[in-house]
Short mmCIF file of C-alpha atoms and ligand atoms in Angstrom, two decimals:
data_model
loop_
_atom_site.label_atom_id
_atom_site.label_comp_id
_atom_site.label_asym_id
_atom_site.label_seq_id
_atom_site.Cartn_x
_atom_site.Cartn_y
_atom_site.Cartn_z
CA UNK A 196 20.20 24.46 0.97
CA UNK A 197 17.57 24.16 -1.77
CA UNK A 198 15.83 21.43 0.19
CA UNK A 199 15.83 23.44 3.41
CA UNK A 200 14.34 26.45 1.61
CA UNK A 201 11.62 24.28 0.04
CA UNK A 202 10.82 22.79 3.45
CA UNK A 203 10.66 26.23 5.07
CA UNK A 204 8.31 27.44 2.32
CA UNK A 205 6.08 24.41 2.93
CA UNK A 206 6.03 25.06 6.66
CA UNK A 207 4.78 28.60 6.01
CA UNK A 208 1.61 27.23 4.36
CA UNK A 209 -1.32 27.38 6.80
CA UNK A 210 -2.64 23.82 6.44
CA UNK A 211 -0.97 20.68 7.84
CA UNK A 212 -3.57 18.05 6.95
CA UNK A 213 -4.54 15.02 9.02
CA UNK A 214 -2.61 11.82 9.71
CA UNK A 215 -4.35 8.75 8.21
CA UNK A 216 -6.26 6.90 10.91
CA UNK A 217 -8.34 4.41 8.92
CA UNK A 218 -5.34 2.10 9.37
CA UNK A 219 -5.05 2.38 13.18
CA UNK A 220 -1.31 1.67 13.27
CA UNK A 221 -0.70 4.71 11.03
CA UNK A 222 -2.58 7.06 13.39
CA UNK A 223 0.48 6.97 15.67
CA UNK A 224 2.67 8.73 13.08
CA UNK A 225 4.25 11.99 14.29
CA UNK A 226 2.38 14.81 12.48
CA UNK A 227 5.41 17.12 12.83
CA UNK A 228 7.84 14.76 11.07
CA UNK A 229 9.15 16.21 7.82
CA UNK A 230 12.01 15.12 5.59
CA UNK A 231 13.15 15.47 2.00
CA UNK A 232 15.77 13.80 -0.19
CA UNK A 233 17.05 14.30 -3.73
CA UNK A 234 18.89 11.57 -5.62
CA UNK A 235 20.59 12.19 -8.95
CA UNK A 236 20.96 9.73 -11.83
CA UNK A 237 24.60 9.11 -10.93
CA UNK A 238 23.48 7.88 -7.48
CA UNK A 239 24.37 10.93 -5.35
CA UNK A 240 21.81 11.60 -2.61
CA UNK A 241 21.21 14.67 -0.42
CA UNK A 242 18.67 15.21 2.30
CA UNK A 243 17.23 17.51 4.93
CA UNK A 244 15.08 17.11 8.03
CA UNK A 245 13.90 13.56 8.79
CA UNK A 246 15.15 12.25 5.47
CA UNK A 247 16.71 9.09 6.94
CA UNK A 248 13.78 8.22 9.20
CA UNK A 249 11.83 5.15 7.99
CA UNK A 250 8.08 5.51 7.46
CA UNK A 251 5.26 3.37 6.08
CA UNK A 252 5.55 3.66 2.31
CA UNK A 253 1.93 2.57 1.68
CA UNK A 254 0.88 3.38 -1.89
CA UNK A 255 4.35 4.49 -2.96
CA UNK A 256 4.92 0.71 -3.13
CA UNK A 257 2.50 0.60 -6.08
CA UNK A 258 5.00 2.09 -8.49
CA UNK A 259 7.48 -0.66 -7.62
CA UNK A 260 4.91 -3.47 -7.96
CA UNK A 261 3.95 -2.11 -11.38
CA UNK A 262 7.56 -1.80 -12.52
CA UNK A 263 8.45 -5.31 -11.33
CA UNK A 264 5.31 -6.87 -12.82
CA UNK A 265 5.96 -5.19 -16.18
CA UNK A 266 9.61 -6.21 -16.08
CA UNK A 267 8.66 -9.87 -15.68
CA UNK A 268 5.50 -9.92 -17.79
CA UNK A 269 5.98 -10.79 -21.41
CA UNK A 270 5.31 -7.43 -23.05
CA UNK A 271 2.72 -6.41 -20.47
CA UNK A 272 -0.36 -7.05 -22.64
CA UNK A 273 -1.88 -9.50 -20.16
CA UNK A 274 -1.35 -7.02 -17.33
CA UNK A 275 -2.93 -4.16 -19.26
CA UNK A 276 -5.96 -6.32 -20.08
CA UNK A 277 -6.66 -6.55 -16.35
CA UNK A 278 -6.04 -2.92 -15.41
CA UNK A 279 -6.48 0.33 -17.34
CA UNK A 280 -4.34 3.44 -17.46
CA UNK A 281 -6.81 6.30 -17.26
CA UNK A 282 -7.25 8.63 -14.29
CA UNK A 283 -10.22 7.57 -12.19
CA UNK A 284 -11.27 11.00 -10.93
CA UNK A 285 -12.33 9.16 -7.77
CA UNK A 286 -10.72 8.53 -4.38
CA UNK A 287 -8.04 5.83 -4.18
CA UNK A 288 -10.32 3.41 -2.34
CA UNK A 289 -13.46 3.95 -4.40
CA UNK A 290 -15.55 1.01 -5.59
CA UNK A 291 -17.95 2.91 -7.82
CA UNK A 292 -16.43 2.33 -11.26
CA UNK A 293 -15.65 -1.35 -10.77
CA UNK A 294 -19.12 -2.70 -11.50
CA UNK A 295 -19.90 -0.59 -14.56
CA UNK A 296 -16.41 -1.36 -15.90
CA UNK A 297 -16.67 -5.14 -15.41
CA UNK A 298 -14.12 -5.55 -12.64
CA UNK A 299 -11.30 -3.83 -14.59
CA UNK A 300 -9.86 -1.02 -12.43
CA UNK A 301 -9.12 2.32 -14.09
CA UNK A 302 -5.38 2.36 -13.34
CA UNK A 303 -2.62 0.53 -11.42
CA UNK A 304 -2.37 3.11 -8.63
CA UNK A 305 -5.89 3.16 -7.16
CA UNK A 306 -6.31 0.35 -4.66
CA UNK A 307 -8.32 -1.90 -6.98
CA UNK A 308 -5.70 -1.58 -9.73
CA UNK A 309 -2.85 -2.16 -7.32
CA UNK A 310 -4.55 -5.36 -6.14
CA UNK A 311 -4.58 -6.62 -9.75
CA UNK A 312 -0.89 -5.72 -10.19
CA UNK A 313 0.00 -7.42 -6.89
CA UNK A 314 -1.91 -10.49 -8.06
CA UNK A 315 0.06 -10.63 -11.33
CA UNK A 316 3.38 -10.05 -9.52
CA UNK A 317 2.49 -12.85 -7.11
CA UNK A 318 1.80 -15.16 -10.05
CA UNK A 319 5.08 -14.19 -11.72
CA UNK A 320 7.33 -14.44 -8.65
CA UNK A 321 5.53 -16.53 -6.02
CA UNK A 322 6.41 -13.76 -3.51
CA UNK A 323 5.19 -10.29 -4.45
CA UNK A 324 6.13 -8.64 -1.17
CA UNK A 325 9.58 -10.26 -1.17
CA UNK A 326 10.16 -9.00 -4.71
CA UNK A 327 9.33 -5.41 -3.75
CA UNK A 328 11.31 -5.53 -0.50
CA UNK A 329 14.38 -7.02 -2.18
CA UNK A 330 14.25 -4.47 -4.99
CA UNK A 331 14.08 -1.61 -2.48
CA UNK A 332 16.99 -3.07 -0.51
CA UNK A 333 19.12 -3.51 -3.62
CA UNK A 334 18.46 -0.08 -5.11
CA UNK A 335 18.79 1.82 -1.82
CA UNK A 336 21.72 -0.26 -0.56
CA UNK A 337 19.87 -0.45 2.76
CA UNK A 338 19.34 -4.03 4.01
CA UNK A 339 17.16 -2.70 6.86
CA UNK A 340 14.22 -1.96 4.52
CA UNK A 341 11.54 -4.36 5.79
CA UNK A 342 7.83 -4.95 6.28
CA UNK A 343 6.31 -3.65 9.53
CA UNK A 344 4.07 -6.61 10.35
CA UNK A 345 2.06 -4.63 12.90
CA UNK A 346 1.00 -2.14 10.17
CA UNK A 347 0.17 -4.97 7.74
CA UNK A 348 -2.01 -6.76 10.28
CA UNK A 349 -3.63 -3.50 11.43
CA UNK A 350 -4.66 -2.85 7.84
CA UNK A 351 -5.81 -6.45 7.31
CA UNK A 352 -8.11 -6.16 10.33
CA UNK A 353 -9.69 -2.98 8.96
CA UNK A 354 -9.37 -3.67 5.23
CA UNK A 355 -13.02 -4.27 4.42
CA UNK A 356 -13.00 -2.01 1.36
CA UNK A 357 -9.92 -3.66 -0.15
CA UNK A 358 -11.36 -7.11 0.59
CA UNK A 359 -14.64 -6.08 -1.06
CA UNK A 360 -12.79 -4.87 -4.17
CA UNK A 361 -10.65 -7.99 -4.37
CA UNK A 362 -13.64 -10.34 -4.07
CA UNK A 363 -15.57 -8.27 -6.58
CA UNK A 364 -12.73 -8.46 -9.12
CA UNK A 365 -12.35 -12.19 -8.44
CA UNK A 366 -16.03 -12.58 -9.35
CA UNK A 367 -15.14 -11.18 -12.79
CA UNK A 368 -12.17 -13.56 -13.10
CA UNK A 369 -9.66 -10.71 -12.78
CA UNK A 370 -7.47 -12.33 -10.08
CA UNK A 371 -5.18 -15.32 -10.72
CA UNK A 372 -4.51 -16.17 -7.04
CA UNK A 373 -6.77 -16.70 -4.01
CA UNK A 374 -8.17 -13.40 -2.72
CA UNK A 375 -6.63 -13.87 0.74
CA UNK A 376 -3.11 -14.31 -0.68
CA UNK A 377 -3.46 -11.23 -2.88
CA UNK A 378 -4.66 -9.14 0.06
CA UNK A 379 -1.87 -10.42 2.35
CA UNK A 380 0.83 -9.52 -0.20
CA UNK A 381 -0.80 -6.15 -0.90
CA UNK A 382 -1.02 -5.17 2.78
CA UNK A 383 2.54 -6.31 3.35
CA UNK A 384 4.10 -4.33 0.49
CA UNK A 385 2.15 -1.25 1.57
CA UNK A 386 3.53 -1.80 5.12
CA UNK A 387 7.20 -1.70 4.03
CA UNK A 388 9.18 0.87 6.01
CA UNK A 389 11.72 2.97 4.16
CA UNK A 390 13.08 6.51 4.36
CA UNK A 391 13.09 9.42 1.89
CA UNK A 392 16.71 8.50 1.20
CA UNK A 393 15.83 4.86 0.45
CA UNK A 394 12.86 5.72 -1.78
CA UNK A 395 14.66 8.46 -3.70
CA UNK A 396 17.44 5.97 -4.54
CA UNK A 397 15.00 3.15 -5.28
CA UNK A 398 13.02 5.31 -7.71
CA UNK A 399 16.06 6.29 -9.75
CA UNK A 400 15.46 3.55 -12.32
CA UNK A 401 12.60 5.72 -13.59
CA UNK A 402 14.92 8.71 -13.93
CA UNK A 403 17.52 6.48 -15.64
CA UNK A 404 14.98 5.40 -18.28
CA UNK A 405 14.66 1.87 -16.89
CA UNK A 406 18.22 1.12 -15.73
CA UNK A 407 18.95 -0.12 -12.20
CA UNK A 408 21.66 1.02 -9.79
CA UNK A 409 23.98 -1.82 -10.90
CA UNK A 410 23.64 -0.82 -14.56
CA UNK A 411 21.35 -3.71 -15.50
CA UNK A 412 18.12 -2.98 -17.32
CA UNK A 413 14.81 -3.45 -15.46
CA UNK A 414 12.56 -1.88 -18.07
CA UNK A 415 12.91 -0.73 -21.65
CA UNK A 416 13.14 2.99 -22.21
CA UNK A 417 9.58 3.03 -23.49
CA UNK A 418 8.25 1.04 -20.49
CA UNK A 419 9.91 3.53 -18.13
CA UNK A 420 8.37 6.39 -20.11
CA UNK A 421 4.96 4.74 -19.82
CA UNK A 422 5.21 4.27 -16.06
CA UNK A 423 6.23 7.92 -15.66
CA UNK A 424 3.24 8.91 -17.80
CA UNK A 425 0.79 6.89 -15.68
CA UNK A 426 2.38 8.33 -12.52
CA UNK A 427 1.76 11.83 -13.81
CA UNK A 428 -1.88 11.19 -14.72
CA UNK A 429 -2.87 8.77 -11.91
CA UNK A 430 -0.18 8.69 -9.19
CA UNK A 431 -1.89 11.15 -6.87
CA UNK A 432 -5.47 9.98 -7.51
CA UNK A 433 -8.22 12.55 -7.91
CA UNK A 434 -5.65 15.27 -7.17
CA UNK A 435 -3.35 14.26 -10.08
CA UNK A 436 -4.35 17.37 -12.05
CA UNK A 437 -3.54 19.64 -9.12
CA UNK A 438 -0.25 17.79 -8.47
CA UNK A 439 0.79 18.16 -12.14
CA UNK A 440 -0.17 21.84 -11.98
CA UNK A 441 1.78 22.56 -8.82
CA UNK A 442 4.73 20.17 -9.13
CA UNK A 443 5.01 19.34 -12.83
CA UNK A 444 6.58 15.93 -12.23
CA UNK A 445 5.35 12.32 -12.29
CA UNK A 446 4.84 11.27 -8.68
CA UNK A 447 3.39 8.69 -6.33
CA UNK A 448 1.96 9.38 -2.90
CA UNK A 449 1.08 7.12 0.03
CA UNK A 450 -1.11 7.58 3.10
CA UNK A 451 2.01 7.19 5.28
CA UNK A 452 2.79 10.73 4.05
CA UNK A 453 5.49 9.89 1.49
CA UNK A 454 5.61 11.32 -2.03
CA UNK A 455 8.18 10.16 -4.60
CA UNK A 456 8.58 12.33 -7.71
CA UNK A 457 10.70 11.68 -10.80
CA UNK A 458 12.50 14.02 -13.16
CA UNK A 459 13.43 11.76 -16.10
CA UNK A 460 17.09 12.04 -17.05
CA UNK A 461 17.96 13.97 -13.89
CA UNK A 462 16.87 12.35 -10.63
CA UNK A 463 14.18 11.85 -8.01
CA UNK A 464 12.82 13.74 -5.02
CA UNK A 465 11.17 12.06 -2.06
CA UNK A 466 9.34 13.96 0.67
CA UNK A 467 7.71 12.73 3.87
CA UNK A 468 5.18 14.55 6.05
CA UNK A 469 2.36 12.48 7.57
CA UNK A 470 -0.42 15.13 7.48
CA UNK A 471 -2.67 14.37 4.47
CA UNK A 472 -5.12 16.37 2.40
CA UNK A 473 -8.59 15.08 1.50
CA UNK A 474 -7.22 13.12 -1.49
CA UNK A 475 -4.69 11.27 0.71
CA UNK A 476 -1.59 13.21 -0.38
CA UNK A 477 0.95 14.71 2.05
CA UNK A 478 0.19 18.41 2.55
CA UNK A 479 3.76 19.33 3.48
CA UNK A 480 5.12 16.96 0.84
CA UNK A 481 3.21 18.50 -2.06
CA UNK A 482 3.92 22.02 -0.79
CA UNK A 483 7.66 21.29 -0.55
CA UNK A 484 7.73 19.78 -4.04
CA UNK A 485 5.79 22.78 -5.33
CA UNK A 486 8.33 25.16 -3.75
CA UNK A 487 11.36 23.16 -4.96
CA UNK A 488 10.20 22.74 -8.56
CA UNK A 489 8.98 26.34 -8.78
CA UNK A 490 12.32 27.67 -7.49
CA UNK A 491 14.49 25.43 -9.69
CA UNK A 492 12.34 24.94 -12.79
CA UNK A 493 12.76 21.14 -12.41
CA UNK A 494 9.78 19.84 -14.32
CA UNK A 495 8.87 17.74 -17.31
CA UNK A 496 7.17 20.81 -18.78
O1 DON B 549 -4.96 0.10 0.76
C1 DON B 549 -4.81 1.14 1.40
O2 DON B 549 -5.77 1.87 1.67
C2 DON B 549 -3.42 1.52 1.84
N1 DON B 549 -2.63 0.34 2.09
C3 DON B 549 -2.72 2.36 0.82
C4 DON B 549 -3.48 3.59 0.42
C5 DON B 549 -2.62 4.73 0.03
O3 DON B 549 -1.49 4.88 0.43
C6 DON B 549 -3.26 5.76 -0.81
N2 DON B 549 -2.35 6.84 -1.07
N3 DON B 549 -2.38 7.98 -0.93
#
Protein backbone atom coordinates (compact mmCIF):
# COMPACT_ATOMS: atom_id res chain seq x y z
CA UNK A 1 0.00 0.00 0.00
CA UNK A 2 2.69 2.48 1.08
CA UNK A 3 4.80 1.48 -1.89
CA UNK A 4 1.94 1.86 -4.34
CA UNK A 5 1.15 5.34 -2.99
CA UNK A 6 4.81 6.38 -3.28
CA UNK A 7 4.91 5.08 -6.86
CA UNK A 8 1.71 6.91 -7.76
CA UNK A 9 3.11 10.14 -6.29
CA UNK A 10 6.27 9.69 -8.37
CA UNK A 11 4.23 9.10 -11.52
CA UNK A 12 2.45 12.42 -10.96
CA UNK A 13 5.76 14.32 -11.25
CA UNK A 14 6.09 15.87 -14.72
CA UNK A 15 9.61 14.68 -15.63
CA UNK A 16 10.57 11.11 -16.57
CA UNK A 17 14.24 11.58 -17.47
CA UNK A 18 16.15 9.81 -20.22
CA UNK A 19 17.33 6.21 -20.44
CA UNK A 20 21.16 5.94 -20.46
CA UNK A 21 22.38 5.43 -24.01
CA UNK A 22 26.14 5.92 -23.68
CA UNK A 23 26.21 2.16 -23.04
CA UNK A 24 24.26 1.08 -26.16
CA UNK A 25 22.89 -2.11 -24.59
CA UNK A 26 21.22 -0.02 -21.86
CA UNK A 27 19.39 2.17 -24.40
CA UNK A 28 16.98 -0.73 -24.94
CA UNK A 29 15.63 -0.51 -21.37
CA UNK A 30 11.86 0.07 -21.13
CA UNK A 31 11.41 3.70 -19.98
CA UNK A 32 8.00 2.85 -18.47
CA UNK A 33 9.31 0.09 -16.19
CA UNK A 34 8.91 0.95 -12.52
CA UNK A 35 9.25 -1.20 -9.42
CA UNK A 36 9.91 -0.83 -5.72
CA UNK A 37 10.79 -3.18 -2.85
CA UNK A 38 11.24 -2.81 0.89
CA UNK A 39 13.19 -5.34 2.95
CA UNK A 40 13.26 -5.28 6.74
CA UNK A 41 16.15 -6.30 8.99
CA UNK A 42 14.43 -9.59 9.83
CA UNK A 43 14.48 -10.50 6.11
CA UNK A 44 10.83 -9.81 5.19
CA UNK A 45 10.45 -8.28 1.73
CA UNK A 46 7.51 -6.51 0.06
CA UNK A 47 7.23 -5.08 -3.41
CA UNK A 48 5.10 -3.31 -5.98
CA UNK A 49 5.18 -2.85 -9.75
CA UNK A 50 8.15 -4.44 -11.56
CA UNK A 51 9.91 -5.26 -8.31
CA UNK A 52 10.92 -8.78 -9.37
CA UNK A 53 12.09 -7.83 -12.85
CA UNK A 54 15.90 -8.01 -13.23
CA UNK A 55 17.72 -4.91 -14.49
CA UNK A 56 21.33 -3.83 -14.98
CA UNK A 57 22.54 -2.82 -11.53
CA UNK A 58 25.44 -0.71 -12.87
CA UNK A 59 26.84 1.55 -10.14
CA UNK A 60 24.71 0.03 -7.40
CA UNK A 61 27.37 -2.72 -7.61
CA UNK A 62 29.89 -0.22 -6.22
CA UNK A 63 28.52 -0.43 -2.71
CA UNK A 64 29.01 -4.21 -2.74
CA UNK A 65 32.56 -4.02 -4.13
CA UNK A 66 33.44 -1.53 -1.40
CA UNK A 67 31.88 -3.64 1.35
CA UNK A 68 33.61 -6.82 0.16
CA UNK A 69 36.98 -5.11 -0.29
CA UNK A 70 36.78 -3.60 3.20
CA UNK A 71 35.69 -6.92 4.67
CA UNK A 72 38.77 -8.65 3.27
CA UNK A 73 41.27 -5.80 3.59
CA UNK A 74 43.20 -5.70 6.81
CA UNK A 75 41.68 -2.65 8.47
CA UNK A 76 41.12 -0.83 5.18
CA UNK A 77 44.05 1.60 5.50
CA UNK A 78 45.63 0.47 2.23
CA UNK A 79 42.30 0.87 0.44
CA UNK A 80 41.73 4.36 1.83
CA UNK A 81 45.22 5.42 0.76
CA UNK A 82 44.19 4.75 -2.84
CA UNK A 83 40.73 6.33 -2.76
CA UNK A 84 39.29 9.23 -0.76
CA UNK A 85 35.91 9.67 0.88
CA UNK A 86 34.89 13.21 0.01
CA UNK A 87 32.10 14.18 -2.38
CA UNK A 88 33.51 15.09 -5.77
CA UNK A 89 30.90 17.66 -6.80
CA UNK A 90 31.51 16.41 -10.33
CA UNK A 91 29.77 13.90 -12.61
CA UNK A 92 30.39 10.21 -11.97
CA UNK A 93 32.60 9.83 -15.04
CA UNK A 94 34.62 13.02 -14.65
CA UNK A 95 38.39 13.01 -15.10
CA UNK A 96 39.08 16.56 -13.98
CA UNK A 97 40.20 16.04 -10.38
CA UNK A 98 42.39 13.02 -11.05
CA UNK A 99 45.46 14.90 -12.28
CA UNK A 100 45.52 17.64 -9.65
CA UNK A 101 44.93 14.98 -6.97
CA UNK A 102 47.72 12.65 -8.14
CA UNK A 103 45.60 9.78 -9.41
CA UNK A 104 43.70 9.35 -6.10
CA UNK A 105 39.94 9.48 -6.83
CA UNK A 106 37.74 11.50 -4.49
CA UNK A 107 35.53 8.61 -3.36
CA UNK A 108 34.73 4.92 -4.02
CA UNK A 109 31.49 5.60 -5.89
CA UNK A 110 32.59 7.78 -8.81
CA UNK A 111 33.88 5.63 -11.65
CA UNK A 112 37.57 6.31 -10.96
CA UNK A 113 37.17 5.36 -7.29
CA UNK A 114 35.18 2.26 -8.12
CA UNK A 115 37.96 1.16 -10.48
CA UNK A 116 40.44 1.39 -7.58
CA UNK A 117 38.10 -0.61 -5.31
CA UNK A 118 37.57 -3.24 -8.02
CA UNK A 119 41.34 -3.46 -8.43
CA UNK A 120 41.83 -4.08 -4.69
CA UNK A 121 38.97 -6.62 -4.59
CA UNK A 122 40.53 -8.40 -7.57
CA UNK A 123 43.86 -8.54 -5.73
CA UNK A 124 42.19 -9.85 -2.57
CA UNK A 125 39.97 -12.50 -4.21
CA UNK A 126 41.36 -13.23 -7.69
CA UNK A 127 37.77 -12.82 -8.98
CA UNK A 128 36.14 -9.49 -8.16
CA UNK A 129 33.04 -10.03 -10.28
CA UNK A 130 32.55 -13.56 -8.93
CA UNK A 131 32.78 -12.21 -5.38
CA UNK A 132 30.07 -9.61 -6.00
CA UNK A 133 27.81 -12.02 -7.91
CA UNK A 134 28.11 -14.73 -5.25
CA UNK A 135 27.42 -12.25 -2.46
CA UNK A 136 24.28 -11.02 -4.23
CA UNK A 137 23.12 -14.59 -4.81
CA UNK A 138 23.69 -15.56 -1.18
CA UNK A 139 22.03 -12.51 0.37
CA UNK A 140 19.05 -12.46 -2.01
CA UNK A 141 18.64 -16.24 -2.06
CA UNK A 142 18.32 -15.94 -5.84
CA UNK A 143 20.78 -18.15 -7.77
CA UNK A 144 19.67 -16.51 -11.04
CA UNK A 145 21.55 -13.27 -10.28
CA UNK A 146 24.18 -13.18 -13.05
CA UNK A 147 26.28 -11.00 -15.32
CA UNK A 148 24.69 -9.97 -18.63
CA UNK A 149 27.71 -10.43 -20.89
CA UNK A 150 26.14 -8.42 -23.72
CA UNK A 151 25.93 -5.34 -21.45
CA UNK A 152 29.50 -5.84 -20.21
CA UNK A 153 30.89 -6.09 -23.73
CA UNK A 154 28.75 -3.18 -24.96
CA UNK A 155 30.27 -1.03 -22.22
CA UNK A 156 33.79 -2.31 -22.90
CA UNK A 157 33.46 -1.29 -26.55
CA UNK A 158 32.41 2.23 -25.59
CA UNK A 159 34.33 2.59 -22.32
CA UNK A 160 36.95 5.10 -23.44
CA UNK A 161 36.50 7.35 -20.41
CA UNK A 162 36.84 4.48 -17.92
CA UNK A 163 39.87 3.15 -19.82
CA UNK A 164 41.42 6.64 -19.77
CA UNK A 165 40.88 6.92 -16.00
CA UNK A 166 42.27 3.45 -15.33
CA UNK A 167 45.41 4.06 -17.40
CA UNK A 168 45.86 7.45 -15.79
CA UNK A 169 45.64 5.97 -12.28
CA UNK A 170 48.00 3.16 -13.30
CA UNK A 171 50.51 5.84 -14.33
CA UNK A 172 50.44 7.02 -10.69
CA UNK A 173 50.90 3.45 -9.42
CA UNK A 174 47.35 3.33 -8.03
CA UNK A 175 46.36 -0.01 -9.61
CA UNK A 176 47.75 -3.39 -8.47
CA UNK A 177 46.52 -5.42 -11.48
CA UNK A 178 46.78 -4.96 -15.26
CA UNK A 179 44.44 -2.21 -16.49
CA UNK A 180 42.59 -4.58 -18.83
CA UNK A 181 41.75 -7.02 -16.02
CA UNK A 182 40.51 -4.23 -13.76
CA UNK A 183 38.29 -2.85 -16.53
CA UNK A 184 36.91 -6.30 -17.41
CA UNK A 185 35.94 -7.00 -13.78
CA UNK A 186 34.50 -3.50 -13.38
CA UNK A 187 32.33 -3.74 -16.51
CA UNK A 188 31.17 -7.21 -15.51
CA UNK A 189 30.09 -6.30 -11.97
CA UNK A 190 28.27 -3.24 -13.32
CA UNK A 191 26.52 -5.57 -15.82
CA UNK A 192 25.07 -7.87 -13.13
CA UNK A 193 21.30 -8.24 -13.49
CA UNK A 194 19.21 -8.24 -10.33
CA UNK A 195 15.76 -7.06 -9.28
CA UNK A 196 14.58 -4.56 -6.65
CA UNK A 197 13.76 -7.58 -4.50
CA UNK A 198 17.27 -9.03 -4.86
CA UNK A 199 19.04 -5.71 -4.19
CA UNK A 200 16.86 -4.76 -1.23
CA UNK A 201 17.71 -8.12 0.40
CA UNK A 202 21.38 -7.92 -0.58
CA UNK A 203 21.74 -4.45 0.95
CA UNK A 204 20.33 -5.48 4.31
CA UNK A 205 23.79 -6.07 5.80
CA UNK A 206 24.10 -2.27 5.90
CA UNK A 207 20.81 -1.97 7.79
CA UNK A 208 21.92 -4.80 10.13
CA UNK A 209 25.12 -2.91 11.03
CA UNK A 210 27.38 -5.29 9.09
CA UNK A 211 25.68 -8.66 9.64
CA UNK A 212 24.79 -10.95 6.73
CA UNK A 213 21.56 -12.86 6.12
CA UNK A 214 23.01 -16.02 7.69
CA UNK A 215 23.96 -14.14 10.87
CA UNK A 216 27.69 -14.04 10.13
CA UNK A 217 29.51 -10.74 10.29
CA UNK A 218 30.74 -9.13 7.05
CA UNK A 219 31.76 -5.79 8.50
CA UNK A 220 32.21 -4.34 11.96
CA UNK A 221 29.51 -2.00 13.16
CA UNK A 222 31.78 0.96 12.60
CA UNK A 223 32.71 -0.16 9.05
CA UNK A 224 29.01 -0.44 8.20
CA UNK A 225 28.44 3.02 9.66
CA UNK A 226 31.27 4.38 7.53
CA UNK A 227 29.92 2.86 4.32
CA UNK A 228 26.49 4.31 5.05
CA UNK A 229 28.12 7.70 5.66
CA UNK A 230 29.98 7.62 2.33
CA UNK A 231 26.78 6.51 0.59
CA UNK A 232 24.97 9.52 1.99
CA UNK A 233 27.66 12.00 0.95
CA UNK A 234 28.81 10.43 -2.35
CA UNK A 235 26.39 7.67 -3.44
CA UNK A 236 24.41 9.82 -5.85
CA UNK A 237 27.35 11.87 -7.18
CA UNK A 238 26.94 15.59 -7.71
CA UNK A 239 23.29 15.23 -6.68
CA UNK A 240 24.13 13.73 -3.25
CA UNK A 241 23.08 16.96 -1.50
CA UNK A 242 19.72 16.99 -3.27
CA UNK A 243 19.22 13.26 -2.59
CA UNK A 244 19.95 13.74 1.14
CA UNK A 245 17.58 16.71 1.16
CA UNK A 246 14.73 14.88 -0.54
CA UNK A 247 15.20 11.31 0.73
CA UNK A 248 17.24 11.61 3.92
CA UNK A 249 18.80 8.16 3.58
CA UNK A 250 22.17 6.80 2.45
CA UNK A 251 21.71 5.51 -1.09
CA UNK A 252 23.41 4.29 -4.24
CA UNK A 253 22.17 4.83 -7.76
CA UNK A 254 23.09 3.23 -11.09
CA UNK A 255 22.56 4.26 -14.70
CA UNK A 256 20.38 1.16 -15.19
CA UNK A 257 17.83 3.15 -13.16
CA UNK A 258 18.19 1.36 -9.82
CA UNK A 259 18.51 3.15 -6.47
CA UNK A 260 19.18 1.26 -3.22
CA UNK A 261 18.63 3.19 0.01
CA UNK A 262 19.37 2.10 3.58
CA UNK A 263 17.67 2.91 6.86
CA UNK A 264 20.15 1.62 9.48
CA UNK A 265 18.51 -0.59 12.07
CA UNK A 266 15.29 -0.89 10.06
CA UNK A 267 15.70 -2.01 6.46
CA UNK A 268 16.33 -1.09 2.84
CA UNK A 269 14.32 0.26 -0.07
CA UNK A 270 15.19 -0.41 -3.70
CA UNK A 271 13.52 1.36 -6.61
CA UNK A 272 13.93 0.89 -10.36
CA UNK A 273 12.90 3.27 -13.13
CA UNK A 274 15.24 3.60 -16.13
CA UNK A 275 14.66 7.31 -16.92
CA UNK A 276 17.61 9.29 -15.50
CA UNK A 277 18.19 12.91 -14.53
CA UNK A 278 21.27 14.86 -15.61
CA UNK A 279 23.32 13.46 -12.70
CA UNK A 280 22.55 9.84 -13.72
CA UNK A 281 19.98 9.12 -10.99
CA UNK A 282 16.56 7.55 -11.64
CA UNK A 283 13.92 10.29 -11.82
CA UNK A 284 11.05 8.02 -10.78
CA UNK A 285 13.27 6.27 -8.25
CA UNK A 286 14.27 9.43 -6.39
CA UNK A 287 10.72 10.78 -6.57
CA UNK A 288 9.30 7.53 -5.13
CA UNK A 289 11.87 7.49 -2.32
CA UNK A 290 11.10 11.14 -1.62
CA UNK A 291 7.37 10.36 -1.40
CA UNK A 292 7.87 7.24 0.74
CA UNK A 293 10.28 8.80 3.24
CA UNK A 294 8.25 12.01 3.46
CA UNK A 295 5.04 10.08 4.14
CA UNK A 296 6.58 7.69 6.69
CA UNK A 297 9.31 9.80 8.28
CA UNK A 298 11.83 7.00 7.52
CA UNK A 299 15.10 8.87 7.55
CA UNK A 300 18.40 9.04 9.36
CA UNK A 301 17.54 12.61 10.34
O1 LIG B 1 31.14 3.00 -15.75
C1 LIG B 1 30.01 3.37 -16.06
O2 LIG B 1 29.82 4.45 -16.62
C2 LIG B 1 28.84 2.47 -15.72
N1 LIG B 1 29.24 1.09 -15.75
C3 LIG B 1 28.28 2.77 -14.36
C4 LIG B 1 27.89 4.21 -14.17
C5 LIG B 1 26.77 4.42 -13.24
O3 LIG B 1 25.92 3.58 -13.02
C6 LIG B 1 26.66 5.76 -12.64
N2 LIG B 1 25.48 5.85 -11.80
N3 LIG B 1 24.57 6.55 -11.76
